[in-house]
Every structure is written in C-alpha cells, then in structure tokens.
PDB file of C-alpha atoms in Angstrom:
ATOM      1  CA  UNK X 869       0.000   0.000   0.000  1.00 48.00           C
ATOM      2  CA  UNK X 870       1.353   3.366  -1.000  1.00 55.00           C
ATOM      3  CA  UNK X 871       1.963   5.814   1.807  1.00 62.00           C
ATOM      4  CA  UNK X 872       2.044   9.578   1.605  1.00 61.00           C
ATOM      5  CA  UNK X 873       4.756  11.521   3.426  1.00 62.00           C
ATOM      6  CA  UNK X 874       4.290  15.114   4.511  1.00 62.00           C
ATOM      7  CA  UNK X 875       7.506  17.049   5.001  1.00 62.00           C
ATOM      8  CA  UNK X 876       7.798  19.382   7.962  1.00 60.00           C
ATOM      9  CA  UNK X 877      10.712  21.412   9.236  1.00 67.00           C
ATOM     10  CA  UNK X 878      11.344  18.911  12.041  1.00 73.00           C
ATOM     11  CA  UNK X 879      10.888  15.710   9.998  1.00 74.00           C
ATOM     12  CA  UNK X 880       8.105  13.996   8.120  1.00 74.00           C
ATOM     13  CA  UNK X 881       4.727  12.474   8.820  1.00 77.00           C
ATOM     14  CA  UNK X 882       3.600   9.428   6.851  1.00 79.00           C
ATOM     15  CA  UNK X 883      -0.129   8.822   6.420  1.00 85.00           C
ATOM     16  CA  UNK X 884      -1.116   5.569   4.743  1.00 88.00           C
ATOM     17  CA  UNK X 885      -3.906   5.325   2.212  1.00 89.00           C
ATOM     18  CA  UNK X 886      -5.677   2.921   4.563  1.00 91.00           C
ATOM     19  CA  UNK X 887      -5.867   5.622   7.255  1.00 93.00           C
ATOM     20  CA  UNK X 888      -7.270   8.107   4.731  1.00 94.00           C
ATOM     21  CA  UNK X 889      -9.807   5.472   3.623  1.00 94.00           C
ATOM     22  CA  UNK X 890     -10.867   4.875   7.239  1.00 94.00           C
ATOM     23  CA  UNK X 891     -11.390   8.604   7.833  1.00 96.00           C
ATOM     24  CA  UNK X 892     -13.422   8.905   4.624  1.00 96.00           C
ATOM     25  CA  UNK X 893     -15.551   5.856   5.453  1.00 95.00           C
ATOM     26  CA  UNK X 894     -16.296   7.092   8.959  1.00 96.00           C
ATOM     27  CA  UNK X 895     -17.375  10.487   7.637  1.00 97.00           C
ATOM     28  CA  UNK X 896     -19.559   8.937   4.934  1.00 97.00           C
ATOM     29  CA  UNK X 897     -21.574   6.637   7.223  1.00 96.00           C
ATOM     30  CA  UNK X 898     -22.461   9.579   9.491  1.00 97.00           C
ATOM     31  CA  UNK X 899     -24.393  11.287   6.682  1.00 97.00           C
ATOM     32  CA  UNK X 900     -28.186  10.869   6.971  1.00 97.00           C
ATOM     33  CA  UNK X 901     -29.476   8.578   4.228  1.00 96.00           C
ATOM     34  CA  UNK X 902     -26.340   6.410   4.049  1.00 96.00           C
ATOM     35  CA  UNK X 903     -27.117   2.824   5.058  1.00 96.00           C
ATOM     36  CA  UNK X 904     -23.472   1.779   5.058  1.00 94.00           C
ATOM     37  CA  UNK X 905     -20.366   1.328   2.992  1.00 94.00           C
ATOM     38  CA  UNK X 906     -20.358  -0.948  -0.065  1.00 92.00           C
ATOM     39  CA  UNK X 907     -17.590  -3.058  -1.497  1.00 87.00           C
ATOM     40  CA  UNK X 908     -15.956  -1.455  -4.509  1.00 82.00           C
ATOM     41  CA  UNK X 909     -15.096  -3.385  -7.650  1.00 76.00           C
ATOM     42  CA  UNK X 910     -12.382  -5.906  -6.847  1.00 67.00           C
ATOM     43  CA  UNK X 911      -8.719  -5.205  -7.281  1.00 61.00           C
ATOM     44  CA  UNK X 912      -5.762  -6.512  -5.317  1.00 53.00           C
ATOM     45  CA  UNK X 913      -6.245  -3.977  -2.489  1.00 53.00           C
ATOM     46  CA  UNK X 914      -9.938  -4.806  -2.344  1.00 51.00           C
ATOM     47  CA  UNK X 915      -9.135  -8.474  -1.852  1.00 55.00           C
ATOM     48  CA  UNK X 916      -6.425  -8.169   0.803  1.00 57.00           C
ATOM     49  CA  UNK X 917      -7.245  -4.778   2.365  1.00 60.00           C
ATOM     50  CA  UNK X 918      -9.280  -3.789   5.379  1.00 65.00           C
ATOM     51  CA  UNK X 919     -13.006  -3.044   5.268  1.00 68.00           C
ATOM     52  CA  UNK X 920     -12.243   0.660   4.760  1.00 70.00           C
ATOM     53  CA  UNK X 921      -9.892  -0.123   1.869  1.00 72.00           C
ATOM     54  CA  UNK X 922     -12.620  -2.233   0.261  1.00 83.00           C
ATOM     55  CA  UNK X 923     -15.128   0.671   0.384  1.00 90.00           C
ATOM     56  CA  UNK X 924     -12.889   3.665  -0.426  1.00 93.00           C
ATOM     57  CA  UNK X 925     -10.275   4.030  -3.161  1.00 92.00           C
ATOM     58  CA  UNK X 926      -7.561   6.616  -2.467  1.00 93.00           C
ATOM     59  CA  UNK X 927      -5.429   8.022  -5.260  1.00 91.00           C
ATOM     60  CA  UNK X 928      -2.878  10.556  -4.119  1.00 85.00           C
ATOM     61  CA  UNK X 929       0.335  12.182  -5.214  1.00 80.00           C
ATOM     62  CA  UNK X 930       2.137  15.434  -4.461  1.00 76.00           C
ATOM     63  CA  UNK X 931      -0.411  17.610  -6.265  1.00 77.00           C
ATOM     64  CA  UNK X 932      -3.796  16.010  -5.595  1.00 85.00           C
ATOM     65  CA  UNK X 933      -5.864  13.561  -3.577  1.00 91.00           C
ATOM     66  CA  UNK X 934      -8.844  11.853  -5.178  1.00 95.00           C
ATOM     67  CA  UNK X 935     -11.242   9.650  -3.221  1.00 97.00           C
ATOM     68  CA  UNK X 936     -13.796   7.191  -4.613  1.00 96.00           C
ATOM     69  CA  UNK X 937     -16.377   6.348  -1.936  1.00 97.00           C
ATOM     70  CA  UNK X 938     -18.744   3.387  -2.438  1.00 96.00           C
ATOM     71  CA  UNK X 939     -21.978   3.531  -0.415  1.00 96.00           C
ATOM     72  CA  UNK X 940     -25.384   1.910   0.037  1.00 96.00           C
ATOM     73  CA  UNK X 941     -28.332   4.238   0.554  1.00 96.00           C
ATOM     74  CA  UNK X 942     -31.351   3.884   2.804  1.00 96.00           C
ATOM     75  CA  UNK X 943     -34.686   3.420   1.100  1.00 92.00           C
ATOM     76  CA  UNK X 944     -36.306   6.771   0.319  1.00 92.00           C
ATOM     77  CA  UNK X 945     -33.052   8.742   0.398  1.00 95.00           C
ATOM     78  CA  UNK X 946     -32.652  11.347  -2.339  1.00 96.00           C
ATOM     79  CA  UNK X 947     -29.495  10.374  -4.225  1.00 96.00           C
ATOM     80  CA  UNK X 948     -28.314  13.877  -5.273  1.00 96.00           C
ATOM     81  CA  UNK X 949     -28.781  15.291  -1.763  1.00 97.00           C
ATOM     82  CA  UNK X 950     -27.058  12.404   0.030  1.00 97.00           C
ATOM     83  CA  UNK X 951     -24.212  12.211  -2.503  1.00 97.00           C
ATOM     84  CA  UNK X 952     -23.531  15.945  -2.177  1.00 97.00           C
ATOM     85  CA  UNK X 953     -23.482  15.730   1.609  1.00 98.00           C
ATOM     86  CA  UNK X 954     -21.161  12.690   1.487  1.00 98.00           C
ATOM     87  CA  UNK X 955     -18.773  14.623  -0.781  1.00 98.00           C
ATOM     88  CA  UNK X 956     -18.701  17.572   1.600  1.00 98.00           C
ATOM     89  CA  UNK X 957     -18.433  15.508   4.786  1.00 98.00           C
ATOM     90  CA  UNK X 958     -15.627  13.289   3.449  1.00 98.00           C
ATOM     91  CA  UNK X 959     -13.645  16.228   2.065  1.00 98.00           C
ATOM     92  CA  UNK X 960     -13.850  18.210   5.307  1.00 97.00           C
ATOM     93  CA  UNK X 961     -12.974  15.190   7.486  1.00 97.00           C
ATOM     94  CA  UNK X 962      -9.953  14.090   5.448  1.00 95.00           C
ATOM     95  CA  UNK X 963      -8.591  17.614   5.031  1.00 94.00           C
ATOM     96  CA  UNK X 964      -9.005  18.496   8.708  1.00 95.00           C
ATOM     97  CA  UNK X 965      -7.448  15.266  10.001  1.00 94.00           C
ATOM     98  CA  UNK X 966      -4.577  14.942   7.519  1.00 90.00           C
ATOM     99  CA  UNK X 967      -3.850  18.505   6.421  1.00 88.00           C
ATOM    100  CA  UNK X 968      -3.774  17.236   2.830  1.00 88.00           C
ATOM    101  CA  UNK X 969      -6.104  19.036   0.391  1.00 92.00           C
ATOM    102  CA  UNK X 970      -8.673  16.782  -1.264  1.00 95.00           C
ATOM    103  CA  UNK X 971      -9.222  17.724  -4.895  1.00 96.00           C
ATOM    104  CA  UNK X 972     -12.137  15.410  -5.677  1.00 96.00           C
ATOM    105  CA  UNK X 973     -14.564  13.041  -3.951  1.00 98.00           C
ATOM    106  CA  UNK X 974     -16.445  10.693  -6.287  1.00 97.00           C
ATOM    107  CA  UNK X 975     -19.490   9.043  -4.713  1.00 97.00           C
ATOM    108  CA  UNK X 976     -20.611   5.694  -6.145  1.00 96.00           C
ATOM    109  CA  UNK X 977     -24.072   4.532  -5.063  1.00 95.00           C
ATOM    110  CA  UNK X 978     -23.795   0.755  -5.251  1.00 93.00           C
ATOM    111  CA  UNK X 979     -26.987  -0.410  -3.603  1.00 92.00           C
ATOM    112  CA  UNK X 980     -30.159   0.360  -1.745  1.00 92.00           C
ATOM    113  CA  UNK X 981     -30.942  -1.014   1.724  1.00 90.00           C
ATOM    114  CA  UNK X 982     -34.623  -1.858   1.894  1.00 85.00           C
ATOM    115  CA  UNK X 983     -36.544  -1.704   5.166  1.00 70.00           C
ATOM    116  CA  UNK X 984     -37.226  -5.465   5.056  1.00 57.00           C
ATOM    117  CA  UNK X 985     -33.498  -6.248   5.030  1.00 50.00           C
ATOM    118  CA  UNK X 986     -32.909  -3.902   7.960  1.00 47.00           C
ATOM    119  CA  UNK X 987     -35.479  -5.615  10.238  1.00 47.00           C
ATOM    120  CA  UNK X 988     -34.040  -9.104   9.740  1.00 47.00           C
TER     121      UNK X 988
END
C-alpha cells in the first residue's frame, strides 16, 4: 500500500492510504441517508485490504488527492442530496485530520438497503 509523506521542518509524517480510507468511510456513514459502505469493484487492495480499503479508493500524489467512496443508501433517500453531503463531509474530514487538500470526492451509489433487510 502506497503511503504519503508530509515534510515538515522537524521531519516527516507518513499517512497511509488505509488511514485516509478509514477517515473517509467514517465520515460517509455519518451522513443521513447512508445505510453503510459498499464493497468497490475488486482489485488486489480490495481483496487483501481492510473493510475501509474495500469501500474507499484513495489516489494521491504530491499535487492532488482523489477519493472514490462506495456507499449503500437507505430506502427513500434522495441520491443527489445524500451524494452531495457525502462529498462535503468526506472532504472536510480528510482535510481536517490529515492537512492534505482533497481535490475530488467521487461518490458511487452501489446499492439500496430496503426496510425489510434492515429488520431481519
């Protein structure tokens, strides 16, 4: 897993992509209308990574950070409203906790959690 190093006058701080994915996932599930995180299309990180790494893809380099967040929505949630709030919440959380500017948050609605599934 690629790690990102932030240079400071007194040394460096390394933040792994898995930590960024965990922050993003935590912020996303707190948004009203989000039923939970969904598994993203499989790749090697999705197979061997943590639950956060399976639900959030992090692409970062020196000039930008791009996050792909995969979510399931609650029944009756308005997709544009929830997706916009997820984008904002994830961007603010990652930027405030890491100090790294987030250039883009792509929200992928993978599924819908029906009330019947929730009661079981």
